[in-house]
Amino acid sequence: IVRRKVDILLSAFASQAGKHWFDRETFEAMMRLRGLESASRYAEAFYGRKLTLELK
């Protein structure tokens, strides 16, 4: 899943390819760091500017 996600990011934002930070290693490292924060091998983080939660 990680490999596919990174492939999609690299192809979807091809205009960023010239940036020094825009490479496979950067995205895999970010997912790995998120994984360390959540006791998983890999994870993602999201920013929700507006979020609706239903509490039960």
Short mmCIF file of N, CA and C in Angstrom, two decimals:
data_model
loop_
_atom_site.label_atom_id
_atom_site.label_comp_id
_atom_site.label_asym_id
_atom_site.label_seq_id
_atom_site.Cartn_x
_atom_site.Cartn_y
_atom_site.Cartn_z
N ILE A 1 0.84 -1.19 0.00
CA ILE A 1 0.00 0.00 0.00
C ILE A 1 0.88 1.25 0.00
N VAL A 2 1.94 1.24 0.78
CA VAL A 2 2.82 2.40 0.84
C VAL A 2 3.42 2.69 -0.53
N ARG A 3 3.90 1.68 -1.19
CA ARG A 3 4.52 1.86 -2.52
C ARG A 3 3.51 2.46 -3.50
N ARG A 4 2.29 1.95 -3.48
CA ARG A 4 1.25 2.45 -4.39
C ARG A 4 0.90 3.90 -4.06
N LYS A 5 0.77 4.21 -2.79
CA LYS A 5 0.46 5.58 -2.37
C LYS A 5 1.53 6.55 -2.87
N VAL A 6 2.79 6.19 -2.69
CA VAL A 6 3.88 7.06 -3.13
C VAL A 6 3.90 7.18 -4.65
N ASP A 7 3.65 6.10 -5.36
CA ASP A 7 3.57 6.16 -6.82
C ASP A 7 2.51 7.16 -7.27
N ILE A 8 1.36 7.12 -6.61
CA ILE A 8 0.27 8.04 -6.95
C ILE A 8 0.67 9.48 -6.66
N LEU A 9 1.28 9.73 -5.51
CA LEU A 9 1.73 11.08 -5.17
C LEU A 9 2.73 11.61 -6.19
N LEU A 10 3.70 10.78 -6.55
CA LEU A 10 4.73 11.21 -7.49
C LEU A 10 4.15 11.52 -8.87
N SER A 11 3.16 10.76 -9.30
CA SER A 11 2.57 11.02 -10.62
C SER A 11 1.54 12.15 -10.58
N ALA A 12 0.82 12.29 -9.50
CA ALA A 12 -0.23 13.31 -9.41
C ALA A 12 0.35 14.72 -9.26
N PHE A 13 1.52 14.82 -8.68
CA PHE A 13 2.14 16.13 -8.46
C PHE A 13 3.47 16.23 -9.20
N ALA A 14 3.44 15.83 -10.45
CA ALA A 14 4.66 15.82 -11.27
C ALA A 14 5.30 17.20 -11.40
N SER A 15 4.52 18.25 -11.26
CA SER A 15 5.07 19.60 -11.36
C SER A 15 6.05 19.91 -10.22
N GLN A 16 6.01 19.12 -9.17
CA GLN A 16 6.91 19.31 -8.03
C GLN A 16 8.19 18.50 -8.14
N ALA A 17 8.32 17.72 -9.20
CA ALA A 17 9.44 16.79 -9.34
C ALA A 17 10.81 17.45 -9.26
N GLY A 18 10.91 18.71 -9.59
CA GLY A 18 12.19 19.40 -9.54
C GLY A 18 12.63 19.83 -8.15
N LYS A 19 11.74 19.72 -7.19
CA LYS A 19 12.07 20.12 -5.82
C LYS A 19 13.00 19.09 -5.19
N HIS A 20 13.97 19.56 -4.41
CA HIS A 20 14.95 18.65 -3.83
C HIS A 20 14.34 17.65 -2.84
N TRP A 21 13.23 17.99 -2.26
CA TRP A 21 12.60 17.13 -1.24
C TRP A 21 11.56 16.18 -1.83
N PHE A 22 11.20 16.36 -3.09
CA PHE A 22 10.10 15.61 -3.69
C PHE A 22 10.61 14.31 -4.27
N ASP A 23 10.70 13.29 -3.43
CA ASP A 23 11.13 11.98 -3.91
C ASP A 23 10.50 10.87 -3.06
N ARG A 24 10.66 9.67 -3.52
CA ARG A 24 10.07 8.50 -2.86
C ARG A 24 10.51 8.39 -1.40
N GLU A 25 11.79 8.60 -1.14
CA GLU A 25 12.32 8.46 0.21
C GLU A 25 11.64 9.41 1.19
N THR A 26 11.37 10.64 0.76
CA THR A 26 10.72 11.62 1.63
C THR A 26 9.34 11.13 2.07
N PHE A 27 8.53 10.69 1.12
CA PHE A 27 7.17 10.27 1.45
C PHE A 27 7.16 8.99 2.28
N GLU A 28 8.04 8.05 1.97
CA GLU A 28 8.11 6.83 2.77
C GLU A 28 8.58 7.15 4.18
N ALA A 29 9.54 8.06 4.32
CA ALA A 29 10.03 8.44 5.65
C ALA A 29 8.94 9.12 6.47
N MET A 30 8.15 9.97 5.83
CA MET A 30 7.06 10.63 6.56
C MET A 30 6.05 9.62 7.08
N MET A 31 5.70 8.64 6.24
CA MET A 31 4.75 7.61 6.68
C MET A 31 5.34 6.74 7.77
N ARG A 32 6.65 6.51 7.70
CA ARG A 32 7.32 5.72 8.73
C ARG A 32 7.33 6.47 10.06
N LEU A 33 7.61 7.77 10.04
CA LEU A 33 7.58 8.56 11.27
C LEU A 33 6.19 8.59 11.88
N ARG A 34 5.17 8.74 11.05
CA ARG A 34 3.80 8.71 11.56
C ARG A 34 3.50 7.35 12.18
N GLY A 35 4.05 6.30 11.59
CA GLY A 35 3.88 4.97 12.14
C GLY A 35 4.50 4.83 13.52
N LEU A 36 5.66 5.41 13.71
CA LEU A 36 6.30 5.38 15.03
C LEU A 36 5.44 6.07 16.07
N GLU A 37 4.78 7.14 15.67
CA GLU A 37 3.92 7.89 16.59
C GLU A 37 2.66 7.12 16.97
N SER A 38 2.29 6.15 16.15
CA SER A 38 1.04 5.42 16.40
C SER A 38 1.24 3.92 16.57
N ALA A 39 2.45 3.51 16.89
CA ALA A 39 2.77 2.10 17.14
C ALA A 39 2.40 1.21 15.95
N SER A 40 2.65 1.71 14.74
CA SER A 40 2.40 0.96 13.50
C SER A 40 3.65 1.03 12.64
N ARG A 41 3.72 0.19 11.63
CA ARG A 41 4.85 0.25 10.71
C ARG A 41 4.79 1.54 9.89
N TYR A 42 3.64 1.82 9.31
CA TYR A 42 3.42 3.03 8.53
C TYR A 42 2.07 3.62 8.91
N ALA A 43 1.94 4.93 8.79
CA ALA A 43 0.66 5.59 9.07
C ALA A 43 0.62 6.91 8.30
N GLU A 44 -0.56 7.50 8.25
CA GLU A 44 -0.74 8.80 7.62
C GLU A 44 -1.34 9.75 8.64
N ALA A 45 -1.13 11.03 8.42
CA ALA A 45 -1.73 12.06 9.26
C ALA A 45 -2.54 12.98 8.36
N PHE A 46 -3.62 13.47 8.88
CA PHE A 46 -4.49 14.36 8.12
C PHE A 46 -4.80 15.59 8.96
N TYR A 47 -4.96 16.70 8.29
CA TYR A 47 -5.37 17.93 8.93
C TYR A 47 -6.82 18.18 8.56
N GLY A 48 -7.68 18.27 9.56
CA GLY A 48 -9.09 18.55 9.31
C GLY A 48 -9.42 19.96 9.73
N ARG A 49 -9.52 20.87 8.78
CA ARG A 49 -9.84 22.26 9.09
C ARG A 49 -11.22 22.36 9.72
N LYS A 50 -12.15 21.60 9.17
CA LYS A 50 -13.49 21.51 9.74
C LYS A 50 -13.82 20.03 9.82
N LEU A 51 -14.28 19.62 10.96
CA LEU A 51 -14.51 18.21 11.20
C LEU A 51 -15.78 18.04 12.01
N THR A 52 -16.62 17.13 11.60
CA THR A 52 -17.85 16.83 12.33
C THR A 52 -17.71 15.45 12.96
N LEU A 53 -17.89 15.40 14.26
CA LEU A 53 -17.82 14.14 14.98
C LEU A 53 -19.17 13.83 15.60
N GLU A 54 -19.54 12.58 15.56
CA GLU A 54 -20.76 12.15 16.22
C GLU A 54 -20.36 11.37 17.46
N LEU A 55 -20.66 11.91 18.61
CA LEU A 55 -20.32 11.26 19.87
C LEU A 55 -21.51 10.46 20.39
N LYS A 56 -21.24 9.26 20.84
CA LYS A 56 -22.32 8.42 21.36
C LYS A 56 -22.13 8.18 22.83
#
